[in-house]
mmCIF file of C-alpha atoms in Angstrom:
data_model
loop_
_atom_site.group_PDB
_atom_site.id
_atom_site.type_symbol
_atom_site.label_atom_id
_atom_site.label_comp_id
_atom_site.label_asym_id
_atom_site.label_seq_id
_atom_site.Cartn_x
_atom_site.Cartn_y
_atom_site.Cartn_z
ATOM 1 C CA MET A 27 -54.046 19.621 24.513
ATOM 2 C CA ALA A 28 -50.824 18.137 23.091
ATOM 3 C CA PHE A 29 -47.547 19.363 24.547
ATOM 4 C CA ASP A 30 -45.820 21.766 22.133
ATOM 5 C CA ILE A 31 -42.077 21.204 22.456
ATOM 6 C CA ASP A 32 -41.259 24.290 20.382
ATOM 7 C CA THR A 33 -43.294 26.505 22.682
ATOM 8 C CA TYR A 34 -41.604 24.945 25.685
ATOM 9 C CA THR A 35 -38.113 25.577 24.338
ATOM 10 C CA SER A 36 -39.052 29.223 23.819
ATOM 11 C CA VAL A 37 -40.280 29.725 27.407
ATOM 12 C CA ALA A 38 -37.934 27.437 29.371
ATOM 13 C CA ALA A 39 -35.767 29.642 31.541
ATOM 14 C CA ARG A 40 -33.829 30.085 34.752
ATOM 15 C CA VAL A 41 -36.366 30.672 37.503
ATOM 16 C CA ASP A 42 -36.462 34.403 38.193
ATOM 17 C CA ILE A 43 -35.602 35.174 41.820
ATOM 18 C CA SER A 44 -34.015 38.582 41.243
ATOM 19 C CA ASP A 45 -36.681 40.337 43.312
ATOM 20 C CA LEU A 46 -36.426 38.005 46.330
ATOM 21 C CA ASP A 47 -34.120 39.192 49.127
ATOM 22 C CA PHE A 48 -33.292 35.907 50.804
ATOM 23 C CA GLY A 49 -30.794 37.404 53.246
ATOM 24 C CA ALA A 50 -33.242 39.900 54.710
ATOM 25 C CA ALA A 51 -36.264 37.601 54.541
ATOM 26 C CA PHE A 52 -34.683 34.708 56.408
ATOM 27 C CA SER A 53 -32.701 36.876 58.789
ATOM 28 C CA GLU A 54 -35.940 38.431 60.016
ATOM 29 C CA GLN A 55 -37.898 35.159 59.919
ATOM 30 C CA PRO A 56 -35.703 32.043 59.735
ATOM 31 C CA LEU A 57 -37.286 28.737 58.861
ATOM 32 C CA ASP A 58 -38.037 26.260 61.601
ATOM 33 C CA ARG A 59 -35.736 23.244 61.844
ATOM 34 C CA ASP A 60 -38.065 20.785 60.100
ATOM 35 C CA SER A 61 -38.865 23.069 57.164
ATOM 36 C CA LEU A 62 -35.173 23.783 56.667
ATOM 37 C CA ARG A 63 -34.491 20.050 56.693
ATOM 38 C CA CYS A 64 -36.980 19.676 53.831
ATOM 39 C CA VAL A 65 -35.326 22.500 51.873
ATOM 40 C CA ARG A 66 -31.986 20.752 52.329
ATOM 41 C CA TYR A 67 -33.448 17.546 50.908
ATOM 42 C CA MET A 68 -35.115 19.319 47.984
ATOM 43 C CA HIS A 69 -31.896 21.167 47.160
ATOM 44 C CA ASP A 70 -30.027 17.873 46.971
ATOM 45 C CA ILE A 71 -32.610 16.165 44.777
ATOM 46 C CA GLU A 72 -32.993 19.046 42.328
ATOM 47 C CA ASN A 73 -29.213 19.104 41.954
ATOM 48 C CA HIS A 74 -29.239 15.362 41.282
ATOM 49 C CA THR A 75 -31.358 15.817 38.136
ATOM 50 C CA VAL A 76 -28.323 15.659 35.865
ATOM 51 C CA CYS A 77 -27.608 12.158 37.229
ATOM 52 C CA TYR A 78 -31.137 11.053 36.330
ATOM 53 C CA LEU A 79 -30.493 12.521 32.882
ATOM 54 C CA ARG A 80 -27.302 10.453 32.646
ATOM 55 C CA ASP A 81 -29.353 7.294 33.181
ATOM 56 C CA LEU A 82 -31.982 8.181 30.577
ATOM 57 C CA LEU A 83 -29.468 9.040 27.887
ATOM 58 C CA VAL A 84 -27.996 5.537 27.790
ATOM 59 C CA THR A 85 -31.429 4.185 26.813
ATOM 60 C CA LYS A 86 -33.224 4.344 23.476
ATOM 61 C CA ALA A 87 -34.735 7.646 24.638
ATOM 62 C CA HIS A 88 -31.581 9.365 23.367
ATOM 63 C CA ALA A 89 -32.670 8.621 19.787
ATOM 64 C CA ASP A 90 -35.916 10.611 20.091
ATOM 65 C CA PRO A 91 -35.191 14.297 19.357
ATOM 66 C CA THR A 92 -38.395 15.479 21.028
ATOM 67 C CA ILE A 93 -37.480 13.727 24.253
ATOM 68 C CA THR A 94 -33.865 14.892 24.214
ATOM 69 C CA THR A 95 -34.961 18.467 23.526
ATOM 70 C CA PHE A 96 -37.294 18.320 26.501
ATOM 71 C CA LEU A 97 -34.699 16.681 28.742
ATOM 72 C CA THR A 98 -32.168 19.385 27.898
ATOM 73 C CA MET A 99 -34.554 22.150 28.934
ATOM 74 C CA TRP A 100 -35.840 20.155 31.925
ATOM 75 C CA ASN A 101 -32.330 19.654 33.260
ATOM 76 C CA TYR A 102 -31.558 23.359 32.766
ATOM 77 C CA GLU A 103 -34.621 24.477 34.711
ATOM 78 C CA GLU A 104 -34.063 21.905 37.458
ATOM 79 C CA HIS A 105 -30.467 23.095 37.879
ATOM 80 C CA TRP A 106 -31.723 26.569 38.699
ATOM 81 C CA HIS A 107 -34.340 25.145 41.049
ATOM 82 C CA GLY A 108 -31.493 23.616 43.028
ATOM 83 C CA ASP A 109 -29.572 26.881 42.892
ATOM 84 C CA ALA A 110 -32.568 28.847 44.207
ATOM 85 C CA LEU A 111 -33.103 26.410 47.075
ATOM 86 C CA GLY A 112 -29.394 26.713 47.803
ATOM 87 C CA ARG A 113 -29.901 30.447 48.330
ATOM 88 C CA VAL A 114 -32.356 29.601 51.098
ATOM 89 C CA LEU A 115 -29.804 27.302 52.738
ATOM 90 C CA ALA A 116 -27.046 29.882 52.404
ATOM 91 C CA ALA A 117 -29.273 32.516 54.031
ATOM 92 C CA HIS A 118 -29.378 30.198 57.053
ATOM 93 C CA GLY A 119 -25.597 29.858 57.118
ATOM 94 C CA GLU A 120 -25.590 26.373 55.601
ATOM 95 C CA THR A 121 -23.384 24.863 52.916
ATOM 96 C CA ALA A 122 -25.146 24.876 49.557
ATOM 97 C CA GLY A 123 -24.507 24.668 45.837
ATOM 98 C CA ARG A 124 -21.507 22.837 44.391
ATOM 99 C CA ALA A 125 -19.835 22.259 47.759
ATOM 100 C CA ARG A 126 -22.889 20.436 49.121
ATOM 101 C CA VAL A 127 -23.600 18.665 45.817
ATOM 102 C CA HIS A 128 -20.046 17.304 45.854
ATOM 103 C CA GLN A 129 -20.623 15.869 49.335
ATOM 104 C CA VAL A 130 -23.883 14.211 48.287
ATOM 105 C CA ARG A 131 -22.420 12.657 45.155
ATOM 106 C CA ALA A 132 -19.242 11.531 46.920
ATOM 107 C CA ALA A 133 -21.389 9.592 49.377
ATOM 108 C CA LYS A 134 -22.955 7.514 46.595
ATOM 109 C CA GLY A 135 -21.887 3.896 46.441
ATOM 110 C CA THR A 136 -21.332 1.194 43.859
ATOM 111 C CA MET A 137 -25.026 0.858 43.023
ATOM 112 C CA ASP A 138 -25.096 4.408 41.680
ATOM 113 C CA ARG A 139 -22.173 3.681 39.386
ATOM 114 C CA LEU A 140 -24.005 0.625 38.073
ATOM 115 C CA ARG A 141 -27.300 2.437 37.374
ATOM 116 C CA PRO A 142 -26.391 3.391 33.775
ATOM 117 C CA LEU A 143 -25.639 -0.275 33.040
ATOM 118 C CA ALA A 144 -29.023 -1.316 34.444
ATOM 119 C CA PHE A 145 -30.796 1.303 32.327
ATOM 120 C CA MET A 146 -28.844 0.265 29.226
ATOM 121 C CA LEU A 147 -29.712 -3.389 29.769
ATOM 122 C CA GLY A 148 -33.366 -2.596 30.436
ATOM 123 C CA SER A 149 -33.555 -0.551 27.271
ATOM 124 C CA ALA A 150 -32.063 -3.414 25.266
ATOM 125 C CA LEU A 151 -34.491 -5.984 26.668
ATOM 126 C CA LEU A 152 -37.773 -4.089 26.971
ATOM 127 C CA PRO A 153 -39.906 -3.112 23.987
ATOM 128 C CA ASP A 154 -40.372 0.454 25.249
ATOM 129 C CA MET A 155 -38.408 1.335 28.367
ATOM 130 C CA THR A 156 -38.972 4.989 27.490
ATOM 131 C CA ALA A 157 -42.630 4.497 28.409
ATOM 132 C CA VAL A 158 -41.569 3.289 31.851
ATOM 133 C CA ALA A 159 -39.273 6.302 32.242
ATOM 134 C CA MET A 160 -41.988 8.736 31.163
ATOM 135 C CA ALA A 161 -44.565 7.292 33.579
ATOM 136 C CA TRP A 162 -41.964 7.272 36.341
ATOM 137 C CA GLY A 163 -41.057 10.872 35.546
ATOM 138 C CA ALA A 164 -44.694 11.954 35.635
ATOM 139 C CA ILE A 165 -45.150 10.427 39.091
ATOM 140 C CA ASN A 166 -41.977 12.035 40.398
ATOM 141 C CA GLU A 167 -42.914 15.444 39.020
ATOM 142 C CA TRP A 168 -46.407 15.207 40.506
ATOM 143 C CA THR A 169 -44.932 14.350 43.916
ATOM 144 C CA THR A 170 -42.317 17.099 43.666
ATOM 145 C CA GLN A 171 -44.924 19.720 42.856
ATOM 146 C CA ALA A 172 -47.176 18.476 45.651
ATOM 147 C CA GLY A 173 -44.214 18.429 48.036
ATOM 148 C CA TYR A 174 -43.480 22.082 47.297
ATOM 149 C CA ALA A 175 -47.105 22.992 47.946
ATOM 150 C CA ARG A 176 -47.105 21.076 51.233
ATOM 151 C CA LEU A 177 -43.851 22.687 52.369
ATOM 152 C CA ALA A 178 -45.201 26.154 51.593
ATOM 153 C CA SER A 179 -48.258 25.382 53.701
ATOM 154 C CA ARG A 180 -46.320 23.904 56.610
ATOM 155 C CA ALA A 181 -43.517 26.499 56.731
ATOM 156 C CA GLY A 182 -45.816 29.506 56.382
ATOM 157 C CA HIS A 183 -42.955 31.732 55.227
ATOM 158 C CA PRO A 184 -43.944 34.339 52.595
ATOM 159 C CA THR A 185 -40.622 34.411 50.735
ATOM 160 C CA LEU A 186 -40.269 30.629 50.676
ATOM 161 C CA THR A 187 -43.888 30.337 49.560
ATOM 162 C CA GLU A 188 -43.271 32.703 46.648
ATOM 163 C CA LEU A 189 -40.127 30.834 45.615
ATOM 164 C CA LEU A 190 -41.917 27.491 45.743
ATOM 165 C CA ARG A 191 -44.842 28.904 43.763
ATOM 166 C CA ARG A 192 -42.443 29.820 40.961
ATOM 167 C CA LEU A 193 -40.796 26.412 41.030
ATOM 168 C CA MET A 194 -44.204 24.726 40.959
ATOM 169 C CA ARG A 195 -45.175 26.674 37.840
ATOM 170 C CA GLN A 196 -42.176 25.286 35.970
ATOM 171 C CA GLU A 197 -42.741 21.808 37.389
ATOM 172 C CA GLY A 198 -46.227 22.003 35.879
ATOM 173 C CA ARG A 199 -44.732 22.178 32.387
ATOM 174 C CA HIS A 200 -42.533 19.180 33.174
ATOM 175 C CA ILE A 201 -45.609 17.256 34.294
ATOM 176 C CA ASP A 202 -47.403 18.085 31.056
ATOM 177 C CA PHE A 203 -44.610 16.598 28.956
ATOM 178 C CA TYR A 204 -44.106 13.440 30.976
ATOM 179 C CA VAL A 205 -47.835 12.748 31.184
ATOM 180 C CA GLY A 206 -48.366 13.302 27.466
ATOM 181 C CA GLU A 207 -45.486 11.010 26.501
ATOM 182 C CA ALA A 208 -46.481 8.350 29.026
ATOM 183 C CA ARG A 209 -50.113 8.347 27.880
ATOM 184 C CA ARG A 210 -49.157 8.112 24.197
ATOM 185 C CA ARG A 211 -46.728 5.244 24.717
ATOM 186 C CA LEU A 212 -48.869 3.311 27.171
ATOM 187 C CA SER A 213 -51.889 3.595 24.891
ATOM 188 C CA ALA A 214 -49.958 1.973 22.066
ATOM 189 C CA SER A 215 -49.193 -1.407 23.619
ATOM 190 C CA PRO A 216 -50.782 -3.790 26.161
ATOM 191 C CA THR A 217 -47.336 -5.296 26.747
ATOM 192 C CA THR A 218 -45.866 -1.895 27.557
ATOM 193 C CA ARG A 219 -48.719 -1.223 29.964
ATOM 194 C CA ARG A 220 -48.114 -4.495 31.793
ATOM 195 C CA ILE A 221 -44.356 -3.967 32.009
ATOM 196 C CA THR A 222 -44.713 -0.378 33.191
ATOM 197 C CA ARG A 223 -47.229 -1.336 35.853
ATOM 198 C CA LEU A 224 -44.983 -4.146 37.075
ATOM 199 C CA ALA A 225 -41.890 -1.892 37.145
ATOM 200 C CA LEU A 226 -43.682 0.784 39.140
ATOM 201 C CA ARG A 227 -45.176 -1.661 41.632
ATOM 202 C CA ARG A 228 -41.861 -3.396 42.200
ATOM 203 C CA PHE A 229 -39.297 -0.610 42.012
ATOM 204 C CA TRP A 230 -40.865 2.832 42.447
ATOM 205 C CA ALA A 231 -39.961 4.684 45.662
ATOM 206 C CA PRO A 232 -40.391 8.320 46.756
ATOM 207 C CA VAL A 233 -38.294 10.921 44.969
ATOM 208 C CA GLY A 234 -34.835 11.043 46.503
ATOM 209 C CA SER A 235 -34.729 7.393 47.568
ATOM 210 C CA GLY A 236 -31.237 6.106 46.923
ATOM 211 C CA VAL A 237 -29.869 9.655 46.820
ATOM 212 C CA ARG A 238 -30.442 10.674 50.436
ATOM 213 C CA PRO A 239 -30.354 8.352 53.455
ATOM 214 C CA ASP A 240 -33.489 6.351 54.208
ATOM 215 C CA ALA A 241 -34.026 8.315 57.422
ATOM 216 C CA GLU A 242 -34.166 11.574 55.457
ATOM 217 C CA VAL A 243 -36.598 10.140 52.895
ATOM 218 C CA ALA A 244 -38.859 8.919 55.692
ATOM 219 C CA PHE A 245 -38.729 12.246 57.523
ATOM 220 C CA VAL A 246 -39.619 14.312 54.446
ATOM 221 C CA VAL A 247 -42.489 12.010 53.454
ATOM 222 C CA ARG A 248 -43.906 12.013 56.986
ATOM 223 C CA TYR A 249 -43.495 15.771 57.406
ATOM 224 C CA LEU A 250 -45.096 16.701 54.109
ATOM 225 C CA PHE A 251 -47.647 13.923 53.633
ATOM 226 C CA GLY A 252 -48.181 12.481 57.112
ATOM 227 C CA ASP A 253 -51.109 14.653 58.195
ATOM 228 C CA PRO A 254 -54.674 14.660 56.772
ATOM 229 C CA ALA A 255 -53.881 17.413 54.254
ATOM 230 C CA GLY A 256 -50.805 15.475 53.135
ATOM 231 C CA ALA A 257 -52.805 12.270 52.814
ATOM 232 C CA ASP A 258 -55.303 14.126 50.614
ATOM 233 C CA ALA A 259 -52.426 15.375 48.438
ATOM 234 C CA ALA A 260 -51.052 11.827 48.119
ATOM 235 C CA ALA A 261 -54.493 10.525 47.146
ATOM 236 C CA ARG A 262 -54.786 13.198 44.445
ATOM 237 C CA ILE A 263 -51.498 12.075 42.932
ATOM 238 C CA ASP A 264 -52.692 8.474 42.958
ATOM 239 C CA ARG A 265 -55.848 9.547 41.134
ATOM 240 C CA ASN A 266 -53.704 11.287 38.507
ATOM 241 C CA VAL A 267 -51.610 8.155 38.068
ATOM 242 C CA ALA A 268 -54.764 6.064 37.711
ATOM 243 C CA ARG A 269 -55.755 8.106 34.657
ATOM 244 C CA LEU A 270 -52.731 6.824 32.751
ATOM 245 C CA PRO A 271 -53.493 3.731 30.616
ATOM 246 C CA GLY A 272 -52.869 0.517 32.514
ATOM 247 C CA LEU A 273 -52.012 2.195 35.829
ATOM 248 C CA GLU A 274 -55.398 2.087 37.515
ATOM 249 C CA ASN A 275 -55.603 1.471 41.290
ATOM 250 C CA LEU A 276 -51.869 1.413 41.960
ATOM 251 C CA SER A 277 -51.992 3.748 45.020
ATOM 252 C CA LEU A 278 -48.196 4.059 44.964
ATOM 253 C CA ILE A 279 -48.030 7.368 46.812
ATOM 254 C CA SER A 280 -50.536 6.584 49.541
ATOM 255 C CA ASP A 281 -48.976 3.162 50.129
ATOM 256 C CA ALA A 282 -45.482 4.678 50.413
ATOM 257 C CA CYS A 283 -46.716 7.311 52.861
ATOM 258 C CA GLU A 284 -48.408 4.671 55.008
ATOM 259 C CA ALA A 285 -45.340 2.434 54.981
ATOM 260 C CA LEU A 286 -42.992 5.243 55.981
ATOM 261 C CA ALA A 287 -45.386 6.484 58.644
ATOM 262 C CA ALA A 288 -45.219 3.070 60.250
ATOM 263 C CA ALA A 289 -41.428 2.758 59.898
#
């Protein structure tokens, strides 16, 4: 079924957490150290969404009103995902929200400042860089949703599980858009399929790479995807990717998990 952007704009919303008492829930049953470390990472990445949006809007994607409408709503929902995860951190006495986001962004180096230029140049040179961005976005949303499911399973905390379930529901709508756009654009051009496949094989890395230190990326990937259940989840994502035109047998997720497990 085709993604209906008008329906999405009517249902996109701040994730409702008004009934979740984070203070009481995590005071009575705090998260273990490793699960909290994952929440910290997820908080930082969700709050980095606006920076990913910055990069996309200097490409030709900004001229497509359907894409910019989606990106506006996507960024809005992702902002509140970061805010909700920040409530979990705050309930554990940790810095969260704007204060932590400022620290993360201040730690970024020259390469981050040059990213918009790289995206602008790529958009000028490639026939359809938007297709690359849509396929990339689909993969990242699939891994984010799977990561939430794995964290819920590993942490075993009822309030965190309920929060993550609500985030996953909204991530599902994001997946639907990215997949639909990627499939449509990849189907239209053999050249675009070849370029997208090459870009993913050469440059794709787990969500959060380049935003958080390599040690944190490796920890989160190993913790969430390093056991048999995690390996199964990674393989499912790879099967989803393989259903996109031209992206058969890439095994990006499984390969990344294996590489980081051995690091």
